Amino acid sequence: LPDQDVVSWTALITGYTEHNYGETALKYFEQMQVQGITPNVVTFCCGLKACMGMRDVGKGEEIHIEIKRCPSLKGDLVVGSALINMYATFGLLEKAQEVFDSLPEKTTTLWNTLIIVYTECNHGKEALECLKQMQLEGFIPNAVTLVCSLKACISIGAIDKGQQIHAEIVK
């Protein structure tokens, strides 16, 4: 391409990431920046996904530092969700929670991401605490929230809470 912009670089990086060539994707992620092109939301998310595929938390943390340096990404919910998933993939639930807590705006989708992370990492109690906090803050659980919360109940044997959630689903 005569003009390589953030879109063309991101397409290349995404392709390598999606086909499990994380190392190559990250090589192009760095090369793009060397050429003076700033990554966008999608580029950063693909970079984080490449790190997860390679099981390279150190590189993921480096990308997180780069994200923090971009004022336009401060509080971005898509990037925040990707960071939460990345830290959870490596079992770093405290860091995932820190990212969540640092986001100025919460959405049901973001709450779901955190509940899913805790549930998948066998931290059912924390998942149910998130559900409780979510509701206290005025967010209405959706189908994803409720299904994940039921799974959390199963993992810790919280039959009473599971019955409450089931009643909510029936309603």
PDB file of C-alpha atoms in Angstrom, residues 47-164:
ATOM      1  CA  GLY A  47      -2.113  -6.332  20.807  1.00  0.00           C
ATOM      2  CA  LEU A  48      -3.542  -7.435  24.157  1.00  0.00           C
ATOM      3  CA  LYS A  49      -5.161 -10.456  22.514  1.00  0.00           C
ATOM      4  CA  ALA A  50      -1.823 -11.378  20.915  1.00  0.00           C
ATOM      5  CA  CYS A  51      -0.201 -11.231  24.356  1.00  0.00           C
ATOM      6  CA  MET A  52      -2.868 -13.561  25.725  1.00  0.00           C
ATOM      7  CA  GLY A  53      -2.313 -15.997  22.877  1.00  0.00           C
ATOM      8  CA  MET A  54       1.424 -15.975  23.502  1.00  0.00           C
ATOM      9  CA  ARG A  55       0.940 -16.193  27.283  1.00  0.00           C
ATOM     10  CA  ASP A  56       3.150 -13.100  27.655  1.00  0.00           C
ATOM     11  CA  VAL A  57       1.836 -11.046  30.567  1.00  0.00           C
ATOM     12  CA  GLY A  58       4.946  -8.854  30.550  1.00  0.00           C
ATOM     13  CA  LYS A  59       4.248  -7.618  27.038  1.00  0.00           C
ATOM     14  CA  GLY A  60       0.594  -7.137  28.002  1.00  0.00           C
ATOM     15  CA  GLU A  61       1.669  -4.936  30.899  1.00  0.00           C
ATOM     16  CA  GLU A  62       3.891  -2.936  28.521  1.00  0.00           C
ATOM     17  CA  ILE A  63       0.900  -2.332  26.259  1.00  0.00           C
ATOM     18  CA  HIS A  64      -1.143  -1.315  29.313  1.00  0.00           C
ATOM     19  CA  ILE A  65       1.506   1.306  30.105  1.00  0.00           C
ATOM     20  CA  GLU A  66       1.267   2.586  26.502  1.00  0.00           C
ATOM     21  CA  ILE A  67      -2.520   2.782  26.846  1.00  0.00           C
ATOM     22  CA  LYS A  68      -2.177   4.851  30.010  1.00  0.00           C
ATOM     23  CA  ARG A  69      -0.051   7.335  28.060  1.00  0.00           C
ATOM     24  CA  CYS A  70      -2.873   7.960  25.549  1.00  0.00           C
ATOM     25  CA  PRO A  71      -5.222  10.604  26.958  1.00  0.00           C
ATOM     26  CA  SER A  72      -7.853   9.738  24.343  1.00  0.00           C
ATOM     27  CA  LEU A  73      -8.082   6.203  25.743  1.00  0.00           C
ATOM     28  CA  LYS A  74      -8.547   7.220  29.356  1.00  0.00           C
ATOM     29  CA  GLY A  75     -11.729   5.559  30.486  1.00  0.00           C
ATOM     30  CA  ASP A  76     -12.352   3.800  27.159  1.00  0.00           C
ATOM     31  CA  LEU A  77     -14.708   0.924  27.951  1.00  0.00           C
ATOM     32  CA  VAL A  78     -13.599  -1.325  25.075  1.00  0.00           C
ATOM     33  CA  VAL A  79      -9.939  -1.060  26.025  1.00  0.00           C
ATOM     34  CA  GLY A  80     -10.866  -1.405  29.705  1.00  0.00           C
ATOM     35  CA  SER A  81     -12.748  -4.610  28.981  1.00  0.00           C
ATOM     36  CA  ALA A  82      -9.807  -5.966  26.961  1.00  0.00           C
ATOM     37  CA  LEU A  83      -7.425  -5.173  29.821  1.00  0.00           C
ATOM     38  CA  ILE A  84      -9.723  -6.872  32.339  1.00  0.00           C
ATOM     39  CA  ASN A  85      -9.829  -9.977  30.129  1.00  0.00           C
ATOM     40  CA  MET A  86      -6.076  -9.928  29.624  1.00  0.00           C
ATOM     41  CA  TYR A  87      -5.292  -9.739  33.336  1.00  0.00           C
ATOM     42  CA  ALA A  88      -7.884 -12.408  34.101  1.00  0.00           C
ATOM     43  CA  THR A  89      -6.339 -14.713  31.500  1.00  0.00           C
ATOM     44  CA  PHE A  90      -3.146 -14.605  33.510  1.00  0.00           C
ATOM     45  CA  GLY A  91      -4.973 -15.045  36.815  1.00  0.00           C
ATOM     46  CA  LEU A  92      -4.199 -11.484  37.900  1.00  0.00           C
ATOM     47  CA  LEU A  93      -7.673 -10.764  39.251  1.00  0.00           C
ATOM     48  CA  GLU A  94      -6.548  -7.907  41.494  1.00  0.00           C
ATOM     49  CA  LYS A  95      -5.167  -6.075  38.462  1.00  0.00           C
ATOM     50  CA  ALA A  96      -8.366  -6.817  36.540  1.00  0.00           C
ATOM     51  CA  GLN A  97     -10.352  -5.312  39.421  1.00  0.00           C
ATOM     52  CA  GLU A  98      -8.022  -2.281  39.501  1.00  0.00           C
ATOM     53  CA  VAL A  99      -8.652  -1.643  35.809  1.00  0.00           C
ATOM     54  CA  PHE A 100     -12.404  -1.935  36.388  1.00  0.00           C
ATOM     55  CA  ASP A 101     -12.254   0.416  39.374  1.00  0.00           C
ATOM     56  CA  SER A 102     -10.225   2.966  37.386  1.00  0.00           C
ATOM     57  CA  LEU A 103     -12.863   3.321  34.680  1.00  0.00           C
ATOM     58  CA  PRO A 104     -14.914   6.464  35.308  1.00  0.00           C
ATOM     59  CA  GLU A 105     -18.038   5.086  33.675  1.00  0.00           C
ATOM     60  CA  LYS A 106     -19.513   1.642  34.180  1.00  0.00           C
ATOM     61  CA  THR A 107     -21.972  -0.192  31.946  1.00  0.00           C
ATOM     62  CA  THR A 108     -23.854  -3.444  32.301  1.00  0.00           C
ATOM     63  CA  THR A 109     -21.482  -4.956  29.741  1.00  0.00           C
ATOM     64  CA  LEU A 110     -18.455  -3.927  31.788  1.00  0.00           C
ATOM     65  CA  TRP A 111     -20.017  -5.325  34.967  1.00  0.00           C
ATOM     66  CA  ASN A 112     -20.697  -8.543  33.042  1.00  0.00           C
ATOM     67  CA  THR A 113     -17.061  -8.731  31.997  1.00  0.00           C
ATOM     68  CA  LEU A 114     -15.947  -8.590  35.626  1.00  0.00           C
ATOM     69  CA  ILE A 115     -18.588 -11.114  36.759  1.00  0.00           C
ATOM     70  CA  ILE A 116     -17.576 -13.488  33.948  1.00  0.00           C
ATOM     71  CA  VAL A 117     -13.894 -13.115  34.855  1.00  0.00           C
ATOM     72  CA  TYR A 118     -14.504 -13.980  38.491  1.00  0.00           C
ATOM     73  CA  THR A 119     -16.820 -16.858  37.609  1.00  0.00           C
ATOM     74  CA  GLU A 120     -14.421 -18.390  35.077  1.00  0.00           C
ATOM     75  CA  CYS A 121     -11.554 -18.130  37.553  1.00  0.00           C
ATOM     76  CA  ASN A 122     -13.583 -20.015  40.187  1.00  0.00           C
ATOM     77  CA  HIS A 123     -14.121 -16.951  42.368  1.00  0.00           C
ATOM     78  CA  GLY A 124     -17.881 -17.321  42.696  1.00  0.00           C
ATOM     79  CA  LYS A 125     -18.099 -15.310  45.897  1.00  0.00           C
ATOM     80  CA  GLU A 126     -16.435 -12.301  44.252  1.00  0.00           C
ATOM     81  CA  ALA A 127     -18.687 -12.685  41.186  1.00  0.00           C
ATOM     82  CA  LEU A 128     -21.765 -12.528  43.396  1.00  0.00           C
ATOM     83  CA  GLU A 129     -20.340  -9.518  45.251  1.00  0.00           C
ATOM     84  CA  CYS A 130     -19.994  -7.791  41.868  1.00  0.00           C
ATOM     85  CA  LEU A 131     -23.623  -8.636  41.075  1.00  0.00           C
ATOM     86  CA  LYS A 132     -24.688  -7.144  44.394  1.00  0.00           C
ATOM     87  CA  GLN A 133     -22.601  -3.993  43.851  1.00  0.00           C
ATOM     88  CA  MET A 134     -23.849  -3.688  40.293  1.00  0.00           C
ATOM     89  CA  GLN A 135     -27.437  -3.710  41.499  1.00  0.00           C
ATOM     90  CA  LEU A 136     -26.670  -1.289  44.343  1.00  0.00           C
ATOM     91  CA  GLU A 137     -25.316   1.141  41.762  1.00  0.00           C
ATOM     92  CA  GLY A 138     -28.583   0.958  39.838  1.00  0.00           C
ATOM     93  CA  PHE A 139     -27.614  -1.333  36.971  1.00  0.00           C
ATOM     94  CA  ILE A 140     -30.169  -3.896  35.866  1.00  0.00           C
ATOM     95  CA  PRO A 141     -28.735  -7.377  35.247  1.00  0.00           C
ATOM     96  CA  ASN A 142     -29.345  -8.808  31.787  1.00  0.00           C
ATOM     97  CA  ALA A 143     -29.421 -12.448  30.620  1.00  0.00           C
ATOM     98  CA  VAL A 144     -25.625 -12.685  30.543  1.00  0.00           C
ATOM     99  CA  THR A 145     -25.363 -11.321  34.084  1.00  0.00           C
ATOM    100  CA  LEU A 146     -27.940 -13.741  35.413  1.00  0.00           C
ATOM    101  CA  VAL A 147     -26.556 -16.847  33.685  1.00  0.00           C
ATOM    102  CA  CYS A 148     -23.023 -16.090  34.895  1.00  0.00           C
ATOM    103  CA  SER A 149     -24.317 -15.399  38.378  1.00  0.00           C
ATOM    104  CA  LEU A 150     -26.091 -18.765  38.417  1.00  0.00           C
ATOM    105  CA  LYS A 151     -22.827 -20.404  37.401  1.00  0.00           C
ATOM    106  CA  ALA A 152     -21.102 -18.573  40.276  1.00  0.00           C
ATOM    107  CA  CYS A 153     -23.782 -19.863  42.669  1.00  0.00           C
ATOM    108  CA  ILE A 154     -23.153 -23.415  41.476  1.00  0.00           C
ATOM    109  CA  SER A 155     -19.389 -23.073  41.951  1.00  0.00           C
ATOM    110  CA  ILE A 156     -19.736 -22.097  45.626  1.00  0.00           C
ATOM    111  CA  GLY A 157     -22.912 -23.972  46.485  1.00  0.00           C
ATOM    112  CA  ALA A 158     -24.973 -20.826  47.082  1.00  0.00           C
ATOM    113  CA  ILE A 159     -28.359 -22.515  46.660  1.00  0.00           C
ATOM    114  CA  ASP A 160     -30.403 -19.711  48.250  1.00  0.00           C
ATOM    115  CA  LYS A 161     -28.810 -17.049  46.043  1.00  0.00           C
ATOM    116  CA  GLY A 162     -29.272 -19.309  43.016  1.00  0.00           C
ATOM    117  CA  GLN A 163     -32.967 -19.600  43.807  1.00  0.00           C
ATOM    118  CA  GLN A 164     -33.235 -15.812  44.115  1.00  0.00           C
TER     119      GLN A 164
END
